[in-house]
Amino acid sequence: MFESLVRRPILVTVSVLIVCILGIAAALRIPVQMIPDLDVRVIGIRTTWPGATPLDVEREIVIEQEEYLRSLPNLTRMVSTASASGAEVELEFPLGTDVTEMMIRVNNALTQVPSYPETVDEPRIFANAFSSNPFMFFSITPLPGNPRHVDIELAQDFVEDTVRTRLSRVPGISEVFIAGGVERQVQVLVDPARLASRGLSLVDVREALRNRNRDRSGGTVDAGKRQYLLRTVGRFDSVEALSQLVLARRGDTIIRLADVASVTLDHFEENSYTTFNGQQNLFLMLRKEPGSNVIESKQQVQLEIAAVNSDVLNPAGMEILPIADDVVYVEESVRNVWQNLLLGALLATGVMFLFLRSARVTLAGVIGIPICVIIAFLGLLIAGRTVNVISLAGIAFAIGMTLDNSIVVLESIALARSKGIERLRAAAEGVREVWPAVFASTMTTVLVFVPVAFVEQEAGQLYSDVAMAISAAILASMLVAITVLPTAMARIPSPPAPAESRARRGQLPVGERLRQRTLAGVTSVLSSTRRRWLCIVLATLSSAAVIVFLTPPAEYLPEGEEAKVFAIMNAPPGYNLTAMREIASDIERALMPYVQADRDAFERGETDMPPIAYFNMRVSAEQLRIISEPREARDVEALMDALSERYRQYPGMRAFATRGSIISSNQGGTRSINIDISGPALADIYRVAQAAYARADEIFDNPRIQSQPSSLSLAQPLLQVRPNWERAAELGLSGDDLGFIVAAMTDGSYVDEFFLEDDKIDIYLYSDAGRNIDLDALAQLPLYTAGGGVLPLSAVADIRESVDTSSVRRVDGRRTVTLSIIPPRSVALETGVARVKQDLVQHLRDSGEIPATIDLVISGAADQLDATREALLGNYIVALMIIYLLMVAIFSHWGYPLLIMTAIPLGVAGGLVGLAVLNAAGGMLPLLGMQAVLQPFDMISMLGFLILMGTVVNNPILVVHRAVDNVKTRAMPPLQAVSEAVEVRLRPIAMSTITTLFGLAPLVLIPGAGTELYRGVGVIVMFGILGSALVTLTMLP
């Protein structure tokens, strides 16, 4: 077969060209993203109930929904939050769940809820995936000078109808979120005195308005040959029509709404606002669709933004400006991988040339690099993957590995030629000689990734992209090595042998002298039984010591070093928007001098705040949230510390600052240790949560702690109106009527919906007697009866002032507080979890601070770390079994594969040494005035060990295969067979090892955006392969 291919170069060339064309087409079609799309496993439900208290939301909405949702199949976790004016429920499912089908099941479950209170909106169901987080951010502000006198808060409806609609149609955009404005509202402001004088009540106004504001279908009417649809029109089509509503008729007198109330088109009360660099704005966030190309989506969005500005916003006196986007980080990261990939390929080519000393032979050897890269893209497209930092890093890792097969075949062909065999036959004989070893090494590298399919955590989904990229490239390298390479070598004359000519002159090159010394050392070790055992014992003990003492504590997933800061300050219960606005204004005045400022003052230590590129602020009564970026990425930690310190100046606030993360899980982040504190009584839960919060501050140095809910106390001021039911019955007031009247007399009460053209606007009923009323005057609020009488509210009800919770969080049906503790970067996640378990949870139990009714469960990234590590350990064992059985089948022997696999633990030890060396060297960079580079031992870095399992056996396979062949076919004694195998395979082992090291070096040694995701894998593979080469030449023989 090989000789047939070697004699048909045109067939081989055409086949390669066809595959390359398909691969290039695939590369141009594959979407570009930062990280792979992660499966959607969380379904969210959002239900709004304007004006409701958290306890009412819990009882009337959350508990009712949970009763029917908890029976959903495969539901692993249910988290509910009841807050003022609404509820959110998150349902988490295992990997592989059909989200579309499950959303249908969720909807069916919600339809079984018997009923909701009248003003509750229909629940909204949506799917969540953290790989689809917002990726572009925009600000809408008035034009400079505000020539059209735009009130930006009131522009939200206009922006939603125009800008949002157009941006939502851009390919790749799934959702456009707008914040900072208020929606329109039809306000009916009633004069209770005039209403009572006409014998009417607020309830009468509500019923009259609802009865009129309906369109009713009446079927059809036949007239001759035509059929007419019949419809009774009742809905209001203008504010003027609403004000002319007939409330009642008294004899010949018609009482209209305009007689007792004023009707205006206004807006809801402001409950939050946003600013950009101190100027009030509307804030837009764009989410991407799964599988979309973020770079193309950004380009399309930019074109649409320019059109929206010229066509829509500028004529209205506004403009939309970009704030930030994650695509810049994506572009930089992808560019870095491409540059490192190309540099690695050039370095590997240079190393091969130094060994081969022939440009044509080197070209034949490295021609597989571009072919394998192109085929890798084709494999990614066929598998439905995307081009991202992870998959590109996988291709880059494969650069050196793709040359391994070519090097083995090249050396075998050169050996055949040295025996005087003709070029065509030598090419075929060379391939045939090493074909079993090439196949074995390729299949061990590829099949070792099979267990990745069984890792269900996020890490497994990230692994699969690397596995697909490397597998496609390695399989392609095998095909190139046994087809393209021998075909090319059959047409290249034998290169000169400069080493031999120089040897005849009494000169040996450095490489040849090193080779001879290596072989002499191997012979020396093999010649003595004591030396052989000493070598085996030293290698075993040193590798065991490295694994025991140098294995660092583990992290979960890398955060991604994006230079974006999210700083959150949670207000104590009871704060209103006015109080938070004063604090926000104070912070704005403090930050404005640093926007686009010079760095000199910060470098001199005159200020702790580095220069910032921008800051966007969102303010509500409960929270102040800042999104900002430093002008220079190296200042991101300093900016986080400065903002946190600024927040601490305000007493009673809980501050929390974190950097942007491209891999942010739904459980609080990739370094978050979550403690779920559950129980029946909120007071007990909050007391334990406060103790845990204080204890976390003690056991960690400046941790970032966030709680859900943000307030850990029953301190939300609450006014309870407790009716005197006998008195209310005398006045003909039901509980529903009295509640409606009290709401209308204070904060306004929902009545119905109003359609203005195609817009749906809520109608709210207000009383001018209760607007802007003082708390002390609430008891004297006048209630006008239908008989014309006037009574104070205190005559019908008691008003009691108390406190309650600002929100209620429930996990799997139990009231829960979740503390998210992010330890400092100097403390690994695994170490942090151990401290939390021993020094926090156990300490609180021992001190008796946890009642018997309270349960504490550790979740979040800590829980995911344990689950992922357990899954990886099991799958590593499966991978070892696959490698062993594959080699048993190839060698037809049960013992030789065990000998080969001794390289695996020694390669693992080499990888751990590499990680230690990298962190030691990176930790010393500040001494040179550079930023420290520290690589955590995260789950992606652990992928390096899986890659090592399939690659460190390649060199031992070559030696063992040659030695066994020497014994079987050449009848050599074992010691001579092994010595000859090492001598013959030394050159290809050296070439493959050094080319792989140089191919990986740029990925490990050159810093840049995104390199933190794959640097750990690279250094583990580099040093593991180096260790494998040493083992192959020492312990293995």
mmCIF file of C-alpha atoms in Angstrom, residues 95-103:
data_model
loop_
_atom_site.group_PDB
_atom_site.id
_atom_site.type_symbol
_atom_site.label_atom_id
_atom_site.label_comp_id
_atom_site.label_asym_id
_atom_site.label_seq_id
_atom_site.Cartn_x
_atom_site.Cartn_y
_atom_site.Cartn_z
ATOM 1 C CA LEU A 95 -25.640 18.483 31.461
ATOM 2 C CA GLY A 96 -27.366 17.123 28.384
ATOM 3 C CA THR A 97 -30.848 18.263 29.366
ATOM 4 C CA ASP A 98 -32.977 19.294 26.395
ATOM 5 C CA VAL A 99 -33.580 22.879 27.472
ATOM 6 C CA THR A 100 -36.302 23.507 24.880
ATOM 7 C CA GLU A 101 -38.318 20.528 26.083
ATOM 8 C CA MET A 102 -37.674 21.449 29.703
ATOM 9 C CA MET A 103 -38.892 25.024 29.145
#
